[in-house]
mmCIF file of C-alpha atoms in Angstrom:
data_model
loop_
_atom_site.group_PDB
_atom_site.id
_atom_site.type_symbol
_atom_site.label_atom_id
_atom_site.label_comp_id
_atom_site.label_asym_id
_atom_site.label_seq_id
_atom_site.Cartn_x
_atom_site.Cartn_y
_atom_site.Cartn_z
ATOM 1 C CA MET A 134 6.715 -11.245 -8.721
ATOM 2 C CA MET A 135 5.899 -9.292 -5.579
ATOM 3 C CA ASN A 136 2.260 -8.216 -5.226
ATOM 4 C CA LYS A 137 2.380 -4.669 -3.860
ATOM 5 C CA ASN A 138 -1.293 -4.853 -2.847
ATOM 6 C CA ASN A 139 -0.636 -7.650 -0.371
ATOM 7 C CA ASN A 140 -1.858 -6.478 3.050
ATOM 8 C CA ASN A 141 1.215 -7.922 4.760
ATOM 9 C CA LEU A 142 3.529 -5.511 2.947
ATOM 10 C CA ARG A 143 4.267 -1.971 4.070
ATOM 11 C CA LYS A 144 2.900 0.935 2.062
ATOM 12 C CA ASN A 145 1.402 4.432 2.326
ATOM 13 C CA SER A 146 2.464 6.850 5.070
ATOM 14 C CA PHE A 147 5.206 5.903 7.500
ATOM 15 C CA LYS A 148 4.362 5.158 11.127
ATOM 16 C CA GLU A 149 6.715 5.827 14.026
ATOM 17 C CA GLU A 150 7.048 2.119 14.869
ATOM 18 C CA GLU A 151 8.238 1.331 11.342
ATOM 19 C CA LEU A 152 10.747 4.199 11.296
ATOM 20 C CA LYS A 153 12.183 3.220 14.693
ATOM 21 C CA GLN A 154 12.850 -0.244 13.321
ATOM 22 C CA TYR A 155 14.867 1.274 10.469
ATOM 23 C CA VAL A 156 16.841 3.346 12.984
ATOM 24 C CA LYS A 157 17.743 0.156 14.883
ATOM 25 C CA ASN A 158 18.865 -1.402 11.606
ATOM 26 C CA GLY A 159 21.121 1.594 10.956
ATOM 27 C CA ASP A 160 19.159 2.725 7.884
ATOM 28 C CA LEU A 161 17.945 6.009 9.407
ATOM 29 C CA LYS A 162 19.044 8.483 12.058
ATOM 30 C CA GLU A 163 16.855 9.222 15.055
ATOM 31 C CA SER A 164 16.426 12.812 13.871
ATOM 32 C CA ASP A 165 14.982 11.577 10.563
ATOM 33 C CA ILE A 166 11.893 10.209 12.322
ATOM 34 C CA GLN A 167 10.539 13.591 13.412
ATOM 35 C CA ILE A 168 11.284 15.159 10.026
ATOM 36 C CA ILE A 169 9.334 12.452 8.189
ATOM 37 C CA LEU A 170 6.382 12.418 10.579
ATOM 38 C CA GLU A 171 6.095 16.232 10.664
ATOM 39 C CA TYR A 172 6.307 16.542 6.884
ATOM 40 C CA GLN A 173 3.606 13.926 6.341
ATOM 41 C CA LYS A 174 1.252 16.057 8.418
ATOM 42 C CA LEU A 175 2.180 19.318 6.710
ATOM 43 C CA LEU A 176 1.964 18.055 3.129
ATOM 44 C CA PRO A 177 -0.302 15.002 2.962
ATOM 45 C CA VAL A 178 -0.879 15.651 -0.751
ATOM 46 C CA LEU A 179 2.668 14.468 -1.466
ATOM 47 C CA GLN A 180 2.190 11.132 0.299
ATOM 48 C CA GLN A 181 1.306 9.474 -2.992
ATOM 49 C CA GLU A 182 2.738 6.554 -4.894
ATOM 50 C CA ASP A 183 5.115 7.232 -7.794
ATOM 51 C CA GLY A 184 3.175 7.909 -10.990
ATOM 52 C CA SER A 185 0.419 9.846 -9.242
ATOM 53 C CA TRP A 186 -0.705 13.308 -10.402
ATOM 54 C CA ILE A 187 -0.838 15.990 -7.710
ATOM 55 C CA ASP A 188 -3.475 18.724 -7.629
ATOM 56 C CA ALA A 189 -1.587 22.051 -7.748
ATOM 57 C CA ARG A 190 -4.254 23.965 -5.806
ATOM 58 C CA THR A 191 -4.037 21.519 -2.933
ATOM 59 C CA LEU A 192 -0.243 21.772 -2.942
ATOM 60 C CA HIS A 193 -0.468 25.592 -2.981
ATOM 61 C CA LYS A 194 -2.760 25.504 0.048
ATOM 62 C CA GLU A 195 -0.599 23.060 2.028
ATOM 63 C CA LEU A 196 2.580 25.011 1.238
ATOM 64 C CA LYS A 197 0.950 28.126 2.732
ATOM 65 C CA VAL A 198 2.145 30.263 -0.173
ATOM 66 C CA GLY A 199 1.694 34.023 0.199
ATOM 67 C CA LYS A 200 0.704 34.607 -3.443
ATOM 68 C CA VAL A 201 -2.608 33.902 -5.155
ATOM 69 C CA PHE A 202 -2.645 30.522 -6.848
ATOM 70 C CA GLY A 203 -2.642 31.648 -10.504
ATOM 71 C CA ALA A 204 0.316 34.000 -10.137
ATOM 72 C CA TRP A 205 2.254 31.497 -8.058
ATOM 73 C CA ILE A 206 1.953 28.496 -10.378
ATOM 74 C CA ALA A 207 2.566 30.558 -13.539
ATOM 75 C CA GLY A 208 5.666 32.111 -11.988
ATOM 76 C CA ARG A 209 7.060 28.749 -10.892
ATOM 77 C CA ILE A 210 6.470 27.171 -14.299
ATOM 78 C CA ASP A 211 8.264 30.058 -16.007
ATOM 79 C CA LYS A 212 11.157 30.287 -13.561
ATOM 80 C CA TYR A 213 11.958 26.574 -13.410
ATOM 81 C CA GLU A 214 11.060 25.836 -17.040
ATOM 82 C CA PHE A 215 8.564 23.064 -16.397
ATOM 83 C CA ILE A 216 7.102 21.507 -19.541
ATOM 84 C CA GLU A 217 3.386 21.140 -20.183
ATOM 85 C CA ASN A 218 2.164 17.547 -20.687
ATOM 86 C CA GLU A 219 5.459 16.315 -19.317
ATOM 87 C CA ASP A 220 5.746 17.916 -15.871
ATOM 88 C CA TYR A 221 2.165 19.129 -15.597
ATOM 89 C CA LYS A 222 -1.232 19.080 -17.300
ATOM 90 C CA VAL A 223 -3.737 21.924 -17.589
ATOM 91 C CA CYS A 224 -7.496 21.506 -17.275
ATOM 92 C CA PHE A 225 -10.480 23.858 -17.071
ATOM 93 C CA PRO A 226 -13.060 22.414 -14.671
ATOM 94 C CA LYS A 227 -16.381 24.205 -14.372
ATOM 95 C CA ARG A 228 -17.051 25.463 -10.860
ATOM 96 C CA GLU A 229 -20.353 26.569 -9.398
ATOM 97 C CA SER A 230 -20.791 30.301 -8.801
ATOM 98 C CA LYS A 231 -21.039 31.305 -5.163
ATOM 99 C CA LYS A 232 -24.117 33.400 -6.010
ATOM 100 C CA GLY A 233 -25.813 30.471 -7.708
ATOM 101 C CA SER A 234 -25.961 32.223 -11.073
ATOM 102 C CA GLY A 235 -24.229 29.534 -13.066
ATOM 103 C CA GLY A 236 -20.714 28.217 -13.156
ATOM 104 C CA HIS A 237 -17.415 29.586 -14.363
ATOM 105 C CA ASN A 238 -14.267 27.998 -15.750
ATOM 106 C CA THR A 239 -10.996 28.103 -13.825
ATOM 107 C CA LYS A 240 -7.544 26.991 -14.844
ATOM 108 C CA ASP A 241 -6.250 24.072 -12.810
ATOM 109 C CA TYR A 242 -3.005 22.133 -12.962
ATOM 110 C CA SER A 243 -2.118 18.499 -12.297
ATOM 111 C CA LEU A 244 1.548 18.015 -11.439
ATOM 112 C CA THR A 245 3.821 15.025 -11.577
ATOM 113 C CA LEU A 246 5.039 13.929 -8.172
ATOM 114 C CA ASP A 247 8.582 15.030 -9.058
ATOM 115 C CA MET A 248 7.423 18.528 -10.020
ATOM 116 C CA ALA A 249 5.353 18.821 -6.841
ATOM 117 C CA LYS A 250 8.357 17.794 -4.758
ATOM 118 C CA GLU A 251 10.569 20.355 -6.494
ATOM 119 C CA LEU A 252 8.025 23.115 -5.897
ATOM 120 C CA SER A 253 7.883 22.266 -2.209
ATOM 121 C CA MET A 254 11.682 22.365 -1.887
ATOM 122 C CA VAL A 255 12.095 25.774 -3.555
ATOM 123 C CA GLU A 256 9.423 27.447 -1.416
ATOM 124 C CA ASN A 257 11.176 29.954 0.836
ATOM 125 C CA ASN A 258 9.381 29.244 4.114
ATOM 126 C CA LYS A 259 9.433 26.726 6.958
ATOM 127 C CA ILE A 260 7.775 24.014 4.890
ATOM 128 C CA GLY A 261 10.304 24.505 2.108
ATOM 129 C CA ARG A 262 13.185 24.105 4.543
ATOM 130 C CA ILE A 263 11.627 20.968 6.021
ATOM 131 C CA SER A 264 11.062 19.625 2.494
ATOM 132 C CA ARG A 265 14.727 19.675 1.656
ATOM 133 C CA LYS A 266 15.590 17.666 4.774
ATOM 134 C CA TYR A 267 12.575 15.423 4.304
ATOM 135 C CA PHE A 268 13.424 14.219 0.801
ATOM 136 C CA ILE A 269 16.897 13.209 1.963
ATOM 137 C CA ALA A 270 15.404 11.256 4.880
ATOM 138 C CA ILE A 271 12.505 9.758 2.930
ATOM 139 C CA ASP A 272 14.789 8.310 0.257
ATOM 140 C CA LYS A 273 16.550 6.332 2.987
ATOM 141 C CA ALA A 274 13.227 5.286 4.524
ATOM 142 C CA PHE A 275 11.814 4.061 1.211
ATOM 143 C CA LYS A 276 14.996 2.096 0.519
ATOM 144 C CA ALA A 277 14.711 0.433 3.939
ATOM 145 C CA ARG A 278 11.022 -0.291 3.325
ATOM 146 C CA ARG A 279 11.740 -1.868 -0.061
ATOM 147 C CA LEU A 280 14.297 -4.219 1.515
ATOM 148 C CA TRP A 281 11.863 -5.113 4.320
ATOM 149 C CA ASN A 282 9.071 -5.809 1.814
ATOM 150 C CA ILE A 283 11.382 -8.106 -0.138
ATOM 151 C CA ASP A 284 12.188 -10.086 3.014
ATOM 152 C CA ARG A 285 8.514 -10.228 4.040
ATOM 153 C CA TRP A 286 7.430 -11.310 0.559
ATOM 154 C CA GLU A 287 9.968 -14.124 0.638
ATOM 155 C CA THR A 288 8.554 -15.429 3.923
ATOM 156 C CA LEU A 289 5.043 -15.337 2.440
ATOM 157 C CA GLU A 290 6.177 -17.263 -0.630
ATOM 158 C CA HIS A 291 8.121 -19.818 1.428
ATOM 159 C CA TYR A 292 5.108 -20.297 3.672
ATOM 160 C CA LYS A 293 2.981 -21.582 0.776
ATOM 161 C CA ASN A 294 5.176 -24.660 0.416
ATOM 162 C CA TYR A 295 5.651 -24.934 4.176
ATOM 163 C CA ARG A 296 1.898 -24.959 4.758
ATOM 164 C CA LYS A 297 1.400 -27.505 1.978
ATOM 165 C CA ILE A 298 3.884 -29.906 3.594
ATOM 166 C CA ILE A 299 2.295 -29.428 7.021
ATOM 167 C CA ASN A 300 -1.153 -30.058 5.580
ATOM 168 C CA LEU A 301 -0.024 -33.289 3.922
ATOM 169 C CA SER A 302 1.632 -34.489 7.147
ATOM 170 C CA LYS A 303 -0.827 -33.225 9.791
ATOM 171 C CA LYS A 304 -2.087 -36.694 10.759
ATOM 172 C CA GLU A 305 1.457 -37.855 11.429
ATOM 173 C CA LEU A 306 2.383 -34.601 13.190
ATOM 174 C CA MET A 307 -0.603 -34.414 15.533
ATOM 175 C CA PRO A 308 0.299 -37.222 18.023
ATOM 176 C CA THR A 309 3.478 -35.493 19.277
ATOM 177 C CA MET A 310 2.013 -31.975 19.314
ATOM 178 C CA PRO A 311 1.425 -30.184 22.660
ATOM 179 C CA ASP A 312 -2.064 -30.627 24.139
ATOM 180 C CA TRP A 313 -3.059 -27.040 23.329
ATOM 181 C CA CYS A 314 -2.448 -27.799 19.651
ATOM 182 C CA LYS A 315 -4.449 -31.025 19.734
ATOM 183 C CA LYS A 316 -7.446 -29.201 21.201
ATOM 184 C CA ARG A 317 -7.528 -26.927 18.151
ATOM 185 C CA GLY A 318 -7.671 -29.759 15.632
ATOM 186 C CA ASP A 319 -6.049 -29.312 12.221
ATOM 187 C CA GLN A 320 -5.498 -25.586 12.809
ATOM 188 C CA GLY A 321 -3.531 -26.467 15.921
ATOM 189 C CA VAL A 322 -0.899 -28.201 13.785
ATOM 190 C CA PHE A 323 -0.199 -25.002 11.837
ATOM 191 C CA MET A 324 -0.225 -22.939 15.035
ATOM 192 C CA GLY A 325 2.164 -25.355 16.715
ATOM 193 C CA GLU A 326 4.697 -25.157 13.903
ATOM 194 C CA ALA A 327 4.501 -21.358 13.806
ATOM 195 C CA ASN A 328 4.932 -21.291 17.574
ATOM 196 C CA LEU A 329 8.128 -23.364 17.307
ATOM 197 C CA LEU A 330 9.720 -20.807 15.021
ATOM 198 C CA ASN A 331 8.450 -17.771 16.935
ATOM 199 C CA GLU A 332 9.815 -19.005 20.261
ATOM 200 C CA ILE A 333 13.222 -19.662 18.737
ATOM 201 C CA ILE A 334 13.464 -16.385 16.798
ATOM 202 C CA ILE A 335 11.749 -13.867 19.106
ATOM 203 C CA GLY A 336 11.721 -15.851 22.344
ATOM 204 C CA MET A 337 7.944 -15.893 22.779
ATOM 205 C CA SER A 338 4.664 -16.998 21.261
ATOM 206 C CA ALA A 339 2.641 -14.834 18.873
ATOM 207 C CA SER A 340 0.035 -14.120 21.577
ATOM 208 C CA ASP A 341 2.725 -13.007 24.033
ATOM 209 C CA TYR A 342 4.283 -10.813 21.338
ATOM 210 C CA ARG A 343 0.918 -9.145 20.636
ATOM 211 C CA PHE A 344 0.424 -8.541 24.349
ATOM 212 C CA LYS A 345 3.923 -7.096 24.800
ATOM 213 C CA TYR A 346 3.571 -4.665 21.886
ATOM 214 C CA CYS A 347 -0.160 -3.929 22.280
ATOM 215 C CA LEU A 348 -1.103 -5.356 18.888
ATOM 216 C CA PRO A 349 -4.660 -6.311 17.848
ATOM 217 C CA LYS A 350 -5.702 -9.902 18.513
ATOM 218 C CA ASP A 351 -5.616 -10.988 14.872
ATOM 219 C CA GLU A 352 -2.590 -8.937 13.767
ATOM 220 C CA PRO A 353 0.067 -11.081 11.992
ATOM 221 C CA VAL A 354 3.075 -10.652 14.267
ATOM 222 C CA ARG A 355 5.551 -11.204 11.455
ATOM 223 C CA ASN A 356 4.435 -7.926 9.919
ATOM 224 C CA HIS A 357 6.320 -6.368 12.847
ATOM 225 C CA PHE A 358 9.508 -8.446 12.600
ATOM 226 C CA ASN A 359 12.725 -6.778 11.500
ATOM 227 C CA ASN A 360 14.686 -7.870 8.420
ATOM 228 C CA PHE A 361 16.900 -10.283 10.325
ATOM 229 C CA GLU A 362 13.928 -11.956 12.017
ATOM 230 C CA LEU A 363 12.144 -12.338 8.678
ATOM 231 C CA GLN A 364 15.225 -13.915 7.121
ATOM 232 C CA MET A 365 15.379 -16.343 10.035
ATOM 233 C CA VAL A 366 11.717 -17.256 9.500
ATOM 234 C CA ALA A 367 12.412 -18.141 5.862
ATOM 235 C CA GLU A 368 15.496 -20.196 6.732
ATOM 236 C CA LEU A 369 13.882 -22.122 9.579
ATOM 237 C CA GLU A 370 10.695 -22.789 7.606
ATOM 238 C CA LYS A 371 12.792 -24.420 4.884
ATOM 239 C CA PHE A 372 14.696 -26.450 7.478
ATOM 240 C CA ASP A 373 11.513 -27.480 9.295
ATOM 241 C CA THR A 374 9.992 -28.547 5.968
ATOM 242 C CA ASP A 375 12.839 -31.021 5.549
ATOM 243 C CA LEU A 376 12.388 -32.287 9.114
ATOM 244 C CA ILE A 377 8.639 -32.779 8.642
ATOM 245 C CA ARG A 378 9.274 -34.873 5.539
ATOM 246 C CA LEU A 379 11.224 -37.175 7.883
ATOM 247 C CA GLN A 380 8.453 -37.210 10.498
ATOM 248 C CA GLU A 381 9.034 -40.892 11.336
ATOM 249 C CA MET A 382 12.458 -39.803 12.638
ATOM 250 C CA TYR A 383 11.729 -36.568 14.550
ATOM 251 C CA ASP A 384 8.856 -35.710 16.869
ATOM 252 C CA TYR A 385 7.776 -32.199 17.902
ATOM 253 C CA GLU A 386 10.287 -31.698 20.727
ATOM 254 C CA GLU A 387 13.134 -33.193 18.716
ATOM 255 C CA ARG A 388 12.396 -30.813 15.882
ATOM 256 C CA ARG A 389 12.372 -27.927 18.369
ATOM 257 C CA LYS A 390 15.922 -28.838 19.436
ATOM 258 C CA LEU A 391 17.115 -29.231 15.855
ATOM 259 C CA LEU A 392 15.560 -25.909 14.807
ATOM 260 C CA ALA A 393 17.172 -24.153 17.775
ATOM 261 C CA LYS A 394 20.509 -25.698 16.832
ATOM 262 C CA LYS A 395 20.077 -24.582 13.216
ATOM 263 C CA TYR A 396 19.243 -21.057 14.358
ATOM 264 C CA GLN A 397 22.357 -20.899 16.541
ATOM 265 C CA SER A 398 24.435 -22.227 13.651
ATOM 266 C CA LEU A 399 23.218 -19.419 11.409
ATOM 267 C CA LEU A 400 24.120 -16.885 14.092
ATOM 268 C CA ASP A 401 27.566 -18.395 14.722
ATOM 269 C CA ASN A 402 28.446 -18.516 11.049
ATOM 270 C CA ASN A 403 27.416 -14.867 10.545
ATOM 271 C CA ASN A 404 25.399 -15.801 7.497
ATOM 272 C CA PHE A 405 23.017 -12.883 8.133
#
């Protein structure tokens, strides 16, 4: 089962880099990017996970509604027939008096995410108009993100077995590794195998990839791969695992050639 809290998976607000990747995949249109990024700035309160409760006062403020809060929320509840304890909850928090003479109770509302979204779409102003376009675009973006997270999770799960096999075979693997791997000891074996796959799939090492795309030194480069590249990682890791089990037959450079051949075979057969 996929762990949504894994730091290698995508979550929270969308970044431009992520959205551009979905455009290249054909999941979004170029115009969707600006709509999503602008909306996230205008209504950050709605950038919550499903199941969250939204503070109605915060939504009222971000929507820039022309009415006072109490009249606005009561009118919307009545007009659109929202149901208490299903679409929203009422609470009476005690607030401090501005004059310091004790507190007073106010009526606040917590809204379901669906109700908050509906309220933003029916608002007759610029934000309301953007909302309607945004929710069409964001549905496509979330679908693309879910598919990417599935592919990334599969590479993470495959890597557990891959790493186990490498660890068991590191003494046999080390002699044919490049010198830069040998200098790094046991860790160099893992780096060397990852480098094999990276050079075949993206045409460069992880360090070169980070330099090209201005990524932090310790950033996992595969968190920036597209769906196809992630699928190739999973396939080639499984193939390399089989080759490592036959280490007495294939050295490092021979495995590089076989992995490259396997990669080209996958491309030629249009399996992805």
